[in-house]
């Protein structure tokens, strides 16, 4: 405990010879009553589980009994008060019990003198020396006060009073009171530590909740952003497709439309990455595995980048085993994985560069007939492009991670694609790793997937945009979206009716029975779920296929599970529409 400088009060006390501390050692010594002390300490230990008020009151009751005093109490610094902090009698026992909560100054009181002298003191007739005790009744013949140590400053003082001139305190009383003061210090320090820990825990919990709320708000924002971006993308995409059909005989127009179409495709990929990132955060990005041929998946992935690779004069080489590879996987999601890796290679490889996709896997025909254990396939995508800086490699799969130079490129994206790729690879129980010797030294991506199976399947038929003629109802509160899609579908020979809200759609079906109704979920007043439910109730719509159009990351909903036959993400592709209409 730091020793404090002597104040004027301490000096005055010495001059008045009111300090009788030396008498404690000259008075007859008594044998310690350890049995009584042990019993008191056990009582105090049990009181530790109670409130501070109960624990301190038990403490002063013990001091009163063990010292055979007339009054006992504990004076603690009132830390809530302005400086200099006074003392408050927080617990009092005996004849002075009525003075609980009595406040005395720190610079003119027995407790103040004891803390400045940093040692137990015995005061004779303290009421005559300290103005703060003048009104205390009855008379105090002696007061023994010991400091209650603490860090960074003493907690206060523990004291006993005698109101009988025949009863004096001695060395043994000082030892007992000092022991109780040390117990008080330990108890108060534990309470303070617990309070501090609880406060920090509360702060940490508040921070965790704030972080969770921020993450939730971010996910909601990404989902809403994806929806808002898909809204205008849908009519632009449909209008471009319709314009390409109308301008079939104009190479110049087709060339200009091709540029716009490529840029819209880039926007669609960015929005899809955003939505998939949000689906991952909300646990809604799943894989649905079936048997298929890896060659078909690779062919579709390469097809997404072949035109751009040719435009940039890249040498794109695909190396696959001579035998067909049967896999148990989500073909659409794996196509997304390899398309993303190939797009990265195309984007970040200079003109004339080399890109290789190599497949290494055992022959499914060599797998024993009754062995169902999947074998591993290794897909390696290598380029001699820009490469990756060493300090960026450990963070390459983190959401929104990009090299500074990439942000300056027009086709740089948002840095979410590889995060989605890693999730999809993990969902197939696989592993992915990226290697690069540094900037300008190319990149190698290795994907390992335990998906090769013995089962034999046929090659998938080539995709076709041909859609059988049908009666189609389009319902969307964005006029441009329905108009552009209606033009495209009409050019393909379908009979199309449009509505901008639920009541208008219900009015149309009185004279127009659709084979398929494409309905935007998020419309004001009457949303898509309610419209679908009301259409189900119309006898003429019993065979109508109801398709939900949504731009949100979560494309399914328990609420709409019974109303809709399927969901399509806006803008729906011609392949998706063709699949729906063929059913």
Coordinates of C-alpha atoms in Angstrom, one line a residue:
X1 CA 0.0 0.0 0.0
X2 CA 1.4 3.4 -0.9
X3 CA 2.3 5.6 2.1
X4 CA 0.5 8.8 2.0
X5 CA 1.8 12.1 3.2
X6 CA 0.9 13.3 6.7
X7 CA -1.9 15.9 6.7
X8 CA -2.6 18.6 9.1
X9 CA -5.2 16.5 10.8
X10 CA -2.6 13.8 11.6
X11 CA -0.2 16.4 13.0
X12 CA -2.9 18.0 15.0
X13 CA -3.9 14.6 16.5
X14 CA -0.4 14.0 17.6
X15 CA -0.2 17.5 19.1
X16 CA -3.4 16.9 21.0
X17 CA -2.0 13.5 22.2
X18 CA -5.3 11.9 21.2
X19 CA -3.5 9.0 19.5
X20 CA -3.1 6.3 22.1
X21 CA -1.8 3.6 19.8
X22 CA 1.3 2.9 21.9
X23 CA -1.0 1.7 24.7
X24 CA -2.0 -1.3 22.6
X25 CA 1.4 -2.8 23.2
X26 CA 1.7 -1.9 26.9
X27 CA -1.6 -3.3 28.0
X28 CA -1.7 -6.9 29.3
X29 CA -1.6 -9.5 26.5
X30 CA -4.4 -12.0 26.2
X31 CA -4.2 -15.5 24.6
X32 CA -5.9 -15.6 21.2
X33 CA -9.3 -17.2 20.9
X34 CA -8.7 -19.0 17.7
X35 CA -11.8 -21.1 18.0
X36 CA -14.0 -18.0 18.1
X37 CA -12.1 -16.5 15.2
X38 CA -12.5 -19.7 13.0
X39 CA -16.2 -19.8 13.7
X40 CA -16.4 -16.1 12.7
X41 CA -14.5 -16.6 9.5
X42 CA -16.7 -19.6 8.5
X43 CA -19.7 -17.3 9.1
X44 CA -18.1 -14.6 6.9
X45 CA -17.3 -17.2 4.2
X46 CA -20.9 -18.2 4.0
X47 CA -21.9 -14.5 3.8
X48 CA -19.7 -14.1 0.6
X49 CA -22.5 -15.5 -1.5
X50 CA -24.9 -12.8 -0.2
X51 CA -25.1 -9.2 -1.3
X52 CA -22.5 -6.6 -0.3
X53 CA -24.8 -5.2 2.3
X54 CA -25.3 -8.5 4.0
X55 CA -21.7 -9.5 3.8
X56 CA -20.4 -6.2 5.3
X57 CA -23.1 -6.2 8.0
X58 CA -22.0 -9.7 9.0
X59 CA -18.4 -8.5 9.1
X60 CA -19.1 -5.7 11.5
X61 CA -21.2 -7.9 13.7
X62 CA -18.2 -10.3 13.9
X63 CA -15.9 -7.4 14.8
X64 CA -18.4 -6.2 17.5
X65 CA -18.5 -9.7 19.0
X66 CA -14.8 -10.6 18.8
X67 CA -13.6 -7.2 20.2
X68 CA -16.4 -7.1 22.8
X69 CA -17.0 -3.5 21.6
X70 CA -19.9 -1.1 22.1
X71 CA -20.1 -0.3 18.4
X72 CA -18.4 -1.5 15.2
X73 CA -18.5 -0.3 11.6
X74 CA -16.8 0.0 8.3
X75 CA -16.1 3.3 6.5
X76 CA -15.6 3.0 2.8
X77 CA -14.6 5.7 0.4
X78 CA -17.7 7.1 -1.4
X79 CA -16.3 6.8 -4.9
X80 CA -19.4 8.2 -6.5
X81 CA -18.8 11.5 -4.7
X82 CA -16.7 14.4 -6.0
X83 CA -13.1 14.6 -4.9
X84 CA -11.8 14.4 -2.3
X85 CA -14.0 11.4 -1.7
X86 CA -15.6 11.3 1.8
X87 CA -16.1 8.1 3.9
X88 CA -19.5 6.5 4.3
X89 CA -20.4 4.2 7.2
X90 CA -21.8 1.5 5.0
X91 CA -22.4 -1.0 7.8
X92 CA -22.7 -0.3 11.5
X93 CA -23.4 -2.6 14.5
X94 CA -24.0 -1.9 18.2
X95 CA -25.1 1.3 19.8
X96 CA -24.2 3.5 16.8
X97 CA -26.2 1.3 14.4
X98 CA -28.6 4.2 13.8
X99 CA -25.8 6.1 12.1
X100 CA -25.5 3.7 9.1
X101 CA -24.9 5.8 5.9
X102 CA -23.4 8.6 8.0
X103 CA -20.9 10.5 5.8
X104 CA -17.6 11.9 7.3
X105 CA -14.9 13.9 5.5
X106 CA -11.7 12.2 4.4
X107 CA -9.3 14.9 5.6
X108 CA -10.7 15.3 9.2
X109 CA -11.7 12.0 10.5
X110 CA -10.2 9.0 12.3
X111 CA -10.4 6.9 9.1
X112 CA -8.6 9.7 7.2
X113 CA -5.8 9.8 9.8
X114 CA -5.4 6.0 9.7
X115 CA -5.1 5.9 5.9
X116 CA -2.5 8.7 5.9
X117 CA -0.5 7.0 8.6
X118 CA -1.0 3.6 6.9
X119 CA -1.3 1.7 10.1
X120 CA -3.9 0.8 12.8
X121 CA -4.5 3.6 15.3
X122 CA -6.2 3.9 18.7
X123 CA -8.0 7.2 19.4
X124 CA -8.9 8.5 22.8
X125 CA -12.2 10.4 23.1
X126 CA -12.2 11.1 19.2
X127 CA -15.4 13.2 19.5
X128 CA -13.3 15.9 21.2
X129 CA -10.9 16.1 18.3
X130 CA -13.1 15.6 15.2
X131 CA -15.9 17.8 14.4
X132 CA -17.6 15.2 12.2
X133 CA -18.2 13.0 15.3
X134 CA -19.6 15.7 17.6
X135 CA -23.2 14.6 17.1
X136 CA -22.5 10.9 17.6
X137 CA -24.1 9.5 20.7
X138 CA -23.2 8.1 23.2
X139 CA -19.7 9.2 24.3
X140 CA -16.8 7.3 22.7
X141 CA -14.0 6.6 25.1
X142 CA -11.8 4.8 22.6
X143 CA -11.9 3.9 18.9
X144 CA -9.6 1.4 17.3
X145 CA -9.4 1.9 13.6
X146 CA -7.5 -0.3 11.0
X147 CA -7.1 0.4 7.3
X148 CA -8.8 -1.8 4.8
X149 CA -6.2 -2.2 2.1
X150 CA -6.9 -2.1 -1.6
X151 CA -5.5 -1.4 -5.1
X152 CA -4.9 1.3 -6.4
X153 CA -6.0 2.9 -3.1
X154 CA -7.3 1.6 0.3
X155 CA -11.0 0.8 0.4
X156 CA -11.5 2.5 3.7
X157 CA -11.3 1.6 7.4
X158 CA -12.7 -0.9 9.8
X159 CA -13.3 0.3 13.4
X160 CA -14.6 -0.6 16.8
X161 CA -15.7 1.8 19.6
X162 CA -15.8 1.6 23.3
X163 CA -18.4 3.6 25.2
X164 CA -17.2 2.4 28.6
X165 CA -14.2 3.9 30.3
X166 CA -13.5 0.6 31.9
X167 CA -13.2 -1.3 28.5
X168 CA -10.0 -0.8 26.6
X169 CA -8.7 -2.3 23.3
X170 CA -5.4 -4.1 23.2
X171 CA -2.9 -5.8 21.0
X172 CA -5.2 -8.8 20.4
X173 CA -8.1 -6.6 19.3
X174 CA -5.8 -4.9 16.8
X175 CA -4.7 -8.3 15.4
X176 CA -8.3 -9.5 15.1
X177 CA -9.5 -6.3 13.5
X178 CA -6.5 -6.4 11.0
X179 CA -7.4 -9.9 10.1
X180 CA -11.0 -8.9 9.4
X181 CA -9.8 -5.9 7.4
X182 CA -7.7 -8.1 5.2
X183 CA -10.7 -10.4 4.7
X184 CA -12.8 -7.4 3.8
X185 CA -10.2 -6.3 1.2
X186 CA -10.2 -9.8 -0.4
X187 CA -14.0 -9.9 -0.4
X188 CA -14.4 -6.4 -1.9
X189 CA -11.7 -7.1 -4.5
X190 CA -13.4 -10.3 -5.6
X191 CA -16.7 -8.4 -5.9
X192 CA -15.1 -5.6 -7.9
X193 CA -13.4 -8.1 -10.2
X194 CA -16.7 -10.0 -10.7
X195 CA -18.4 -6.7 -11.4
X196 CA -15.8 -5.7 -13.9
X197 CA -15.9 -9.1 -15.6
X198 CA -19.7 -8.9 -15.8
X199 CA -19.4 -5.4 -17.3
X200 CA -16.9 -6.6 -19.8
X201 CA -19.0 -9.6 -20.6
X202 CA -22.0 -7.4 -21.1
X203 CA -20.0 -5.1 -23.4
X204 CA -18.7 -8.1 -25.3
X205 CA -22.3 -9.4 -25.7
X206 CA -23.5 -6.0 -26.8
X207 CA -20.7 -5.9 -29.3
X208 CA -21.5 -9.4 -30.5
X209 CA -25.1 -8.5 -30.9
X210 CA -24.2 -5.3 -32.7
X211 CA -21.9 -7.3 -35.0
X212 CA -24.6 -9.9 -35.7
X213 CA -27.1 -7.1 -36.4
X214 CA -24.6 -5.5 -38.8
X215 CA -24.0 -8.8 -40.5
X216 CA -27.7 -9.4 -40.8
X217 CA -28.2 -5.9 -42.2
X218 CA -25.4 -6.5 -44.7
X219 CA -27.0 -9.8 -45.8
X220 CA -30.4 -8.2 -46.1
X221 CA -28.8 -5.3 -48.1
X222 CA -27.0 -7.8 -50.4
X223 CA -30.3 -9.7 -51.0
X224 CA -32.2 -6.5 -51.6
X225 CA -29.4 -5.1 -53.9
X226 CA -29.5 -8.3 -55.9
X227 CA -33.3 -8.0 -56.2
X228 CA -33.1 -4.4 -57.2
X229 CA -30.4 -5.1 -59.8
X230 CA -32.3 -8.0 -61.3
X231 CA -35.4 -5.9 -61.7
X232 CA -33.9 -3.7 -64.5
X233 CA -31.7 -6.5 -65.8
X234 CA -34.7 -8.6 -66.7
X235 CA -36.2 -6.3 -69.3
X236 CA -32.8 -5.3 -70.7
X237 CA -31.9 -9.0 -71.1
X238 CA -35.2 -9.8 -72.7
X239 CA -35.1 -6.7 -74.9
X240 CA -31.6 -7.6 -76.2
X241 CA -32.7 -11.1 -77.1
X242 CA -35.7 -9.8 -78.9
X243 CA -33.6 -7.1 -80.7
X244 CA -31.2 -9.8 -81.9
X245 CA -34.1 -11.8 -83.4
X246 CA -35.5 -8.6 -85.1
X247 CA -32.0 -7.6 -86.4
X248 CA -31.1 -11.0 -87.8
X249 CA -30.3 -9.5 -91.2
X250 CA -28.2 -6.5 -90.0
X251 CA -24.6 -7.5 -89.1
X252 CA -23.8 -4.0 -87.8
X253 CA -26.7 -3.9 -85.4
X254 CA -26.0 -7.5 -84.3
X255 CA -22.4 -6.5 -83.6
X256 CA -23.5 -3.6 -81.4
X257 CA -26.1 -5.8 -79.6
X258 CA -23.4 -8.4 -79.0
X259 CA -21.4 -5.9 -77.1
X260 CA -24.4 -4.9 -75.0
X261 CA -25.2 -8.6 -74.5
X262 CA -21.7 -9.4 -73.2
X263 CA -21.9 -6.5 -70.7
X264 CA -25.3 -7.6 -69.5
X265 CA -23.9 -11.1 -69.1
X266 CA -21.2 -9.7 -66.9
X267 CA -23.7 -7.8 -64.8
X268 CA -25.8 -11.0 -64.5
X269 CA -22.7 -12.9 -63.2
X270 CA -21.9 -10.2 -60.7
X271 CA -25.5 -10.2 -59.4
X272 CA -25.5 -14.0 -59.3
X273 CA -22.3 -13.9 -57.2
X274 CA -23.9 -11.4 -54.8
X275 CA -27.0 -13.6 -54.4
X276 CA -25.0 -16.8 -53.9
X277 CA -22.8 -15.0 -51.3
X278 CA -26.0 -14.0 -49.5
X279 CA -27.4 -17.6 -49.8
X280 CA -24.2 -18.9 -48.2
X281 CA -24.5 -16.5 -45.2
X282 CA -28.1 -17.6 -44.7
X283 CA -27.5 -21.3 -45.3
X284 CA -29.7 -21.4 -48.4
X285 CA -27.1 -22.3 -51.0
X286 CA -27.5 -26.1 -51.3
X287 CA -26.4 -28.7 -53.8
X288 CA -28.6 -31.4 -55.3
X289 CA -26.5 -34.3 -56.5
X290 CA -27.4 -36.7 -59.3
X291 CA -25.5 -39.1 -61.6
X292 CA -24.0 -37.4 -64.7
X293 CA -21.0 -37.1 -66.9
X294 CA -18.1 -34.9 -65.9
X295 CA -17.4 -34.3 -69.6
X296 CA -20.8 -32.6 -70.0
X297 CA -20.1 -30.3 -67.0
X298 CA -16.7 -29.4 -68.4
X299 CA -18.1 -28.8 -71.8
X300 CA -20.8 -26.4 -70.5
X301 CA -18.2 -24.5 -68.3
X302 CA -15.8 -24.1 -71.2
X303 CA -18.7 -23.0 -73.4
X304 CA -19.3 -20.0 -71.2
X305 CA -15.9 -18.6 -71.8
X306 CA -14.9 -19.9 -75.2
X307 CA -16.1 -16.8 -77.1
X308 CA -14.4 -14.4 -74.8
X309 CA -11.2 -16.5 -74.9
X310 CA -11.2 -16.4 -78.7
X311 CA -11.9 -12.7 -78.7
X312 CA -8.7 -12.2 -76.5
X313 CA -6.7 -14.7 -78.7
X314 CA -6.1 -17.0 -75.7
X315 CA -5.0 -20.6 -76.4
X316 CA -7.6 -22.5 -74.4
X317 CA -6.7 -26.2 -74.0
X318 CA -8.9 -28.9 -72.3
X319 CA -7.3 -32.2 -71.4
X320 CA -9.6 -35.0 -70.3
X321 CA -9.2 -38.8 -69.9
X322 CA -10.2 -40.9 -73.0
X323 CA -12.9 -42.7 -71.0
X324 CA -16.3 -41.2 -69.8
X325 CA -16.3 -40.1 -66.1
X326 CA -19.5 -40.7 -64.2
X327 CA -19.9 -38.4 -61.3
X328 CA -22.4 -38.0 -58.5
X329 CA -22.7 -34.2 -58.2
X330 CA -24.8 -31.1 -58.7
X331 CA -24.0 -30.5 -62.4
X332 CA -25.3 -26.9 -62.4
X333 CA -23.2 -26.0 -59.4
X334 CA -20.0 -27.6 -60.6
X335 CA -20.5 -25.9 -64.0
X336 CA -20.7 -22.7 -61.9
X337 CA -17.4 -23.6 -60.2
X338 CA -15.4 -24.3 -63.3
X339 CA -17.0 -21.4 -65.2
X340 CA -15.9 -19.1 -62.4
X341 CA -12.3 -20.4 -62.4
X342 CA -12.1 -20.2 -66.2
X343 CA -13.5 -16.7 -66.3
X344 CA -10.9 -15.6 -63.8
X345 CA -8.2 -17.1 -66.0
X346 CA -9.6 -15.4 -69.1
X347 CA -10.0 -12.0 -67.3
X348 CA -6.5 -11.9 -65.8
X349 CA -4.5 -13.4 -68.7
X350 CA -3.1 -11.0 -71.2
X351 CA -4.0 -11.3 -74.9
X352 CA -2.4 -14.3 -76.5
X353 CA -1.9 -16.1 -73.2
X354 CA -2.4 -19.8 -72.4
X355 CA -5.1 -21.4 -70.3
X356 CA -5.3 -25.1 -69.6
X357 CA -8.0 -27.2 -67.9
X358 CA -6.8 -30.7 -67.1
X359 CA -8.9 -33.5 -65.6
X360 CA -7.2 -36.5 -63.8
X361 CA -9.4 -39.3 -62.6
X362 CA -9.5 -43.2 -62.5
X363 CA -11.6 -45.1 -65.0
X364 CA -15.0 -45.8 -63.6
X365 CA -15.1 -49.0 -65.5
X366 CA -12.2 -50.2 -63.4
X367 CA -14.1 -49.8 -60.2
X368 CA -15.4 -53.1 -58.8
X369 CA -19.1 -53.6 -59.5
X370 CA -20.2 -53.6 -55.8
X371 CA -17.8 -50.9 -54.7
X372 CA -19.8 -47.7 -54.2
X373 CA -17.0 -45.6 -52.7
X374 CA -16.6 -42.5 -54.8
X375 CA -13.1 -41.9 -56.3
X376 CA -11.4 -38.6 -56.5
X377 CA -11.2 -36.5 -59.5
X378 CA -8.6 -33.7 -59.8
X379 CA -9.3 -30.7 -62.0
X380 CA -6.4 -28.3 -62.6
X381 CA -6.9 -24.8 -64.1
X382 CA -3.6 -23.1 -65.0
X383 CA -2.9 -19.8 -66.8
X384 CA 0.2 -17.7 -67.4
X385 CA -1.6 -14.4 -66.6
X386 CA -1.3 -11.7 -63.9
X387 CA -0.7 -14.1 -61.0
X388 CA -1.4 -13.3 -57.3
X389 CA 0.8 -11.4 -54.8
X390 CA 2.0 -13.5 -51.9
X391 CA 0.3 -11.3 -49.3
X392 CA -3.0 -11.7 -51.0
X393 CA -2.9 -15.5 -51.4
X394 CA -3.9 -16.4 -47.7
X395 CA -7.1 -14.2 -48.1
X396 CA -8.0 -15.1 -51.7
X397 CA -11.2 -17.0 -50.7
X398 CA -12.5 -14.3 -48.4
X399 CA -15.6 -12.4 -49.4
X400 CA -14.9 -9.2 -51.4
X401 CA -11.2 -9.9 -51.5
X402 CA -9.4 -8.4 -54.6
X403 CA -5.9 -7.2 -55.5
X404 CA -5.8 -3.3 -55.6
X405 CA -5.0 -3.4 -59.4
X406 CA -8.0 -5.6 -60.1
X407 CA -10.4 -3.0 -58.9
X408 CA -9.2 -0.8 -61.7
X409 CA -10.2 -3.3 -64.4
X410 CA -13.6 -2.9 -66.0
X411 CA -14.3 -6.7 -65.7
X412 CA -12.9 -7.0 -62.2
X413 CA -16.1 -8.1 -60.5
X414 CA -16.8 -7.8 -56.7
X415 CA -14.4 -10.4 -55.3
X416 CA -17.2 -12.8 -54.2
X417 CA -16.9 -15.5 -56.8
X418 CA -14.0 -17.5 -55.2
X419 CA -15.8 -17.4 -51.9
X420 CA -18.9 -19.0 -53.5
X421 CA -16.6 -21.5 -55.4
X422 CA -15.0 -22.7 -52.1
X423 CA -18.4 -23.2 -50.5
X424 CA -19.7 -25.3 -53.5
X425 CA -16.5 -27.4 -53.5
X426 CA -16.9 -28.0 -49.8
X427 CA -20.5 -28.9 -50.3
X428 CA -19.3 -31.7 -52.6
X429 CA -16.9 -32.8 -49.8
X430 CA -13.9 -31.6 -51.9
X431 CA -10.9 -29.3 -51.5
X432 CA -9.7 -26.3 -53.5
X433 CA -6.3 -24.7 -53.4
X434 CA -4.7 -21.8 -55.4
X435 CA -1.0 -21.3 -56.1
X436 CA 0.9 -18.5 -57.6
X437 CA 4.6 -17.6 -57.6
X438 CA 3.7 -14.0 -57.5
X439 CA 2.5 -11.1 -59.7
X440 CA 3.0 -11.7 -63.4
X441 CA 3.8 -15.4 -62.9
X442 CA 0.4 -17.0 -63.6
X443 CA -2.0 -18.9 -61.4
X444 CA -2.8 -22.6 -60.8
X445 CA -6.1 -23.8 -59.2
X446 CA -6.4 -27.4 -58.0
X447 CA -9.9 -28.8 -57.2
X448 CA -10.2 -32.3 -55.7
X449 CA -13.7 -33.9 -55.6
X450 CA -14.6 -37.4 -54.4
X451 CA -17.4 -37.8 -56.9
X452 CA -16.3 -40.3 -59.5
X453 CA -18.7 -43.4 -59.5
X454 CA -19.0 -46.7 -61.4
X455 CA -22.6 -46.0 -62.6
X456 CA -22.9 -45.4 -66.3
X457 CA -25.0 -42.6 -67.8
X458 CA -25.4 -41.2 -71.3
X459 CA -24.2 -37.9 -72.5
X460 CA -26.7 -35.1 -72.0
X461 CA -28.5 -33.8 -75.1
X462 CA -27.5 -30.4 -76.4
X463 CA -29.5 -27.6 -74.8
X464 CA -32.1 -25.9 -77.0
X465 CA -33.9 -22.7 -76.6
X466 CA -36.8 -24.0 -78.6
X467 CA -40.1 -23.7 -76.5
X468 CA -43.4 -25.3 -77.6
X469 CA -46.1 -22.6 -78.3
X470 CA -48.1 -21.8 -75.1
X471 CA -50.5 -19.4 -73.6
X472 CA -48.4 -17.3 -71.1
X473 CA -49.5 -14.8 -68.5
X474 CA -46.8 -12.4 -67.3
X475 CA -47.5 -10.5 -64.0
X476 CA -44.9 -7.9 -62.8
X477 CA -45.3 -4.4 -61.4
X478 CA -42.4 -3.3 -63.6
X479 CA -43.9 -2.6 -67.1
X480 CA -40.5 -2.8 -68.9
X481 CA -39.9 -6.3 -67.5
X482 CA -43.2 -7.7 -68.9
X483 CA -43.0 -5.8 -72.1
X484 CA -39.5 -7.0 -73.1
X485 CA -40.2 -10.6 -72.1
X486 CA -43.6 -10.5 -73.9
X487 CA -41.9 -9.4 -77.1
X488 CA -39.3 -12.1 -76.9
X489 CA -41.9 -14.8 -76.2
X490 CA -44.2 -13.6 -78.9
X491 CA -41.4 -13.7 -81.4
X492 CA -41.1 -17.4 -80.5
X493 CA -44.7 -18.0 -81.3
X494 CA -46.4 -17.8 -77.9
X495 CA -49.6 -16.1 -77.0
X496 CA -48.8 -13.7 -74.2
X497 CA -50.9 -11.5 -71.9
X498 CA -49.5 -9.0 -69.5
X499 CA -50.7 -7.6 -66.1
X500 CA -49.1 -5.2 -63.7
X501 CA -50.8 -6.3 -60.5
X502 CA -52.9 -9.0 -59.0
X503 CA -56.4 -7.7 -59.6
X504 CA -55.5 -7.0 -63.3
X505 CA -54.2 -10.6 -63.6
X506 CA -57.4 -12.0 -62.1
X507 CA -59.5 -10.0 -64.5
X508 CA -57.5 -11.3 -67.5
X509 CA -58.0 -15.0 -66.6
X510 CA -61.8 -14.6 -67.0
X511 CA -61.2 -14.6 -70.7
X512 CA -57.7 -16.0 -71.1
X513 CA -56.7 -19.3 -69.6
X514 CA -52.9 -19.5 -69.4
X515 CA -50.9 -22.7 -69.7
X516 CA -48.2 -20.9 -67.6
X517 CA -48.3 -17.9 -65.3
X518 CA -45.0 -16.2 -64.6
X519 CA -45.6 -14.1 -61.4
X520 CA -43.4 -11.7 -59.6
X521 CA -43.5 -12.4 -55.9
X522 CA -42.8 -8.9 -54.6
X523 CA -45.7 -6.6 -55.8
X524 CA -47.4 -3.9 -53.8
X525 CA -50.9 -4.4 -52.3
X526 CA -51.5 -8.0 -53.6
X527 CA -48.2 -9.9 -53.7
X528 CA -47.4 -13.0 -55.8
X529 CA -48.3 -15.5 -53.0
X530 CA -51.8 -14.1 -52.6
X531 CA -52.3 -13.9 -56.4
X532 CA -51.2 -17.6 -56.8
X533 CA -53.6 -18.7 -54.1
X534 CA -56.5 -16.9 -55.8
X535 CA -55.6 -18.3 -59.2
X536 CA -55.6 -21.8 -57.7
X537 CA -59.2 -21.2 -56.7
X538 CA -60.3 -20.4 -60.3
X539 CA -61.6 -23.6 -62.1
X540 CA -60.1 -22.5 -65.4
X541 CA -56.6 -22.3 -63.8
X542 CA -56.5 -25.8 -62.3
X543 CA -54.0 -27.0 -64.9
X544 CA -52.1 -23.7 -65.1
X545 CA -48.4 -24.0 -64.1
X546 CA -47.7 -21.2 -61.6
X547 CA -44.1 -20.0 -61.7
X548 CA -42.7 -17.6 -59.1
X549 CA -40.2 -14.9 -60.3
X550 CA -37.9 -13.6 -57.6
X551 CA -34.7 -11.6 -57.3
X552 CA -34.0 -12.4 -53.6
X553 CA -31.3 -14.8 -52.5
X554 CA -33.7 -17.2 -50.9
X555 CA -35.9 -18.4 -53.8
X556 CA -38.2 -20.6 -51.8
X557 CA -40.5 -19.9 -48.9
X558 CA -42.6 -22.1 -46.6
X559 CA -45.4 -19.6 -47.2
X560 CA -45.4 -20.2 -51.0
X561 CA -44.5 -23.9 -51.0
X562 CA -48.1 -24.9 -51.9
X563 CA -49.0 -21.9 -54.2
X564 CA -46.2 -22.2 -56.8
X565 CA -45.0 -25.2 -58.9
X566 CA -41.5 -23.8 -59.1
X567 CA -39.3 -20.7 -58.7
X568 CA -37.1 -18.9 -61.2
X569 CA -34.6 -16.2 -60.4
X570 CA -35.0 -13.0 -62.3
X571 CA -34.2 -12.5 -65.1
X572 CA -35.2 -16.1 -66.2
X573 CA -33.0 -17.5 -68.8
X574 CA -34.4 -19.0 -72.0
X575 CA -33.2 -22.4 -70.9
X576 CA -35.2 -22.1 -67.6
X577 CA -38.3 -20.9 -69.4
X578 CA -38.0 -23.7 -72.0
X579 CA -37.8 -26.3 -69.2
X580 CA -40.8 -24.8 -67.5
X581 CA -42.9 -24.6 -70.6
X582 CA -41.9 -28.1 -71.8
X583 CA -43.4 -29.5 -68.6

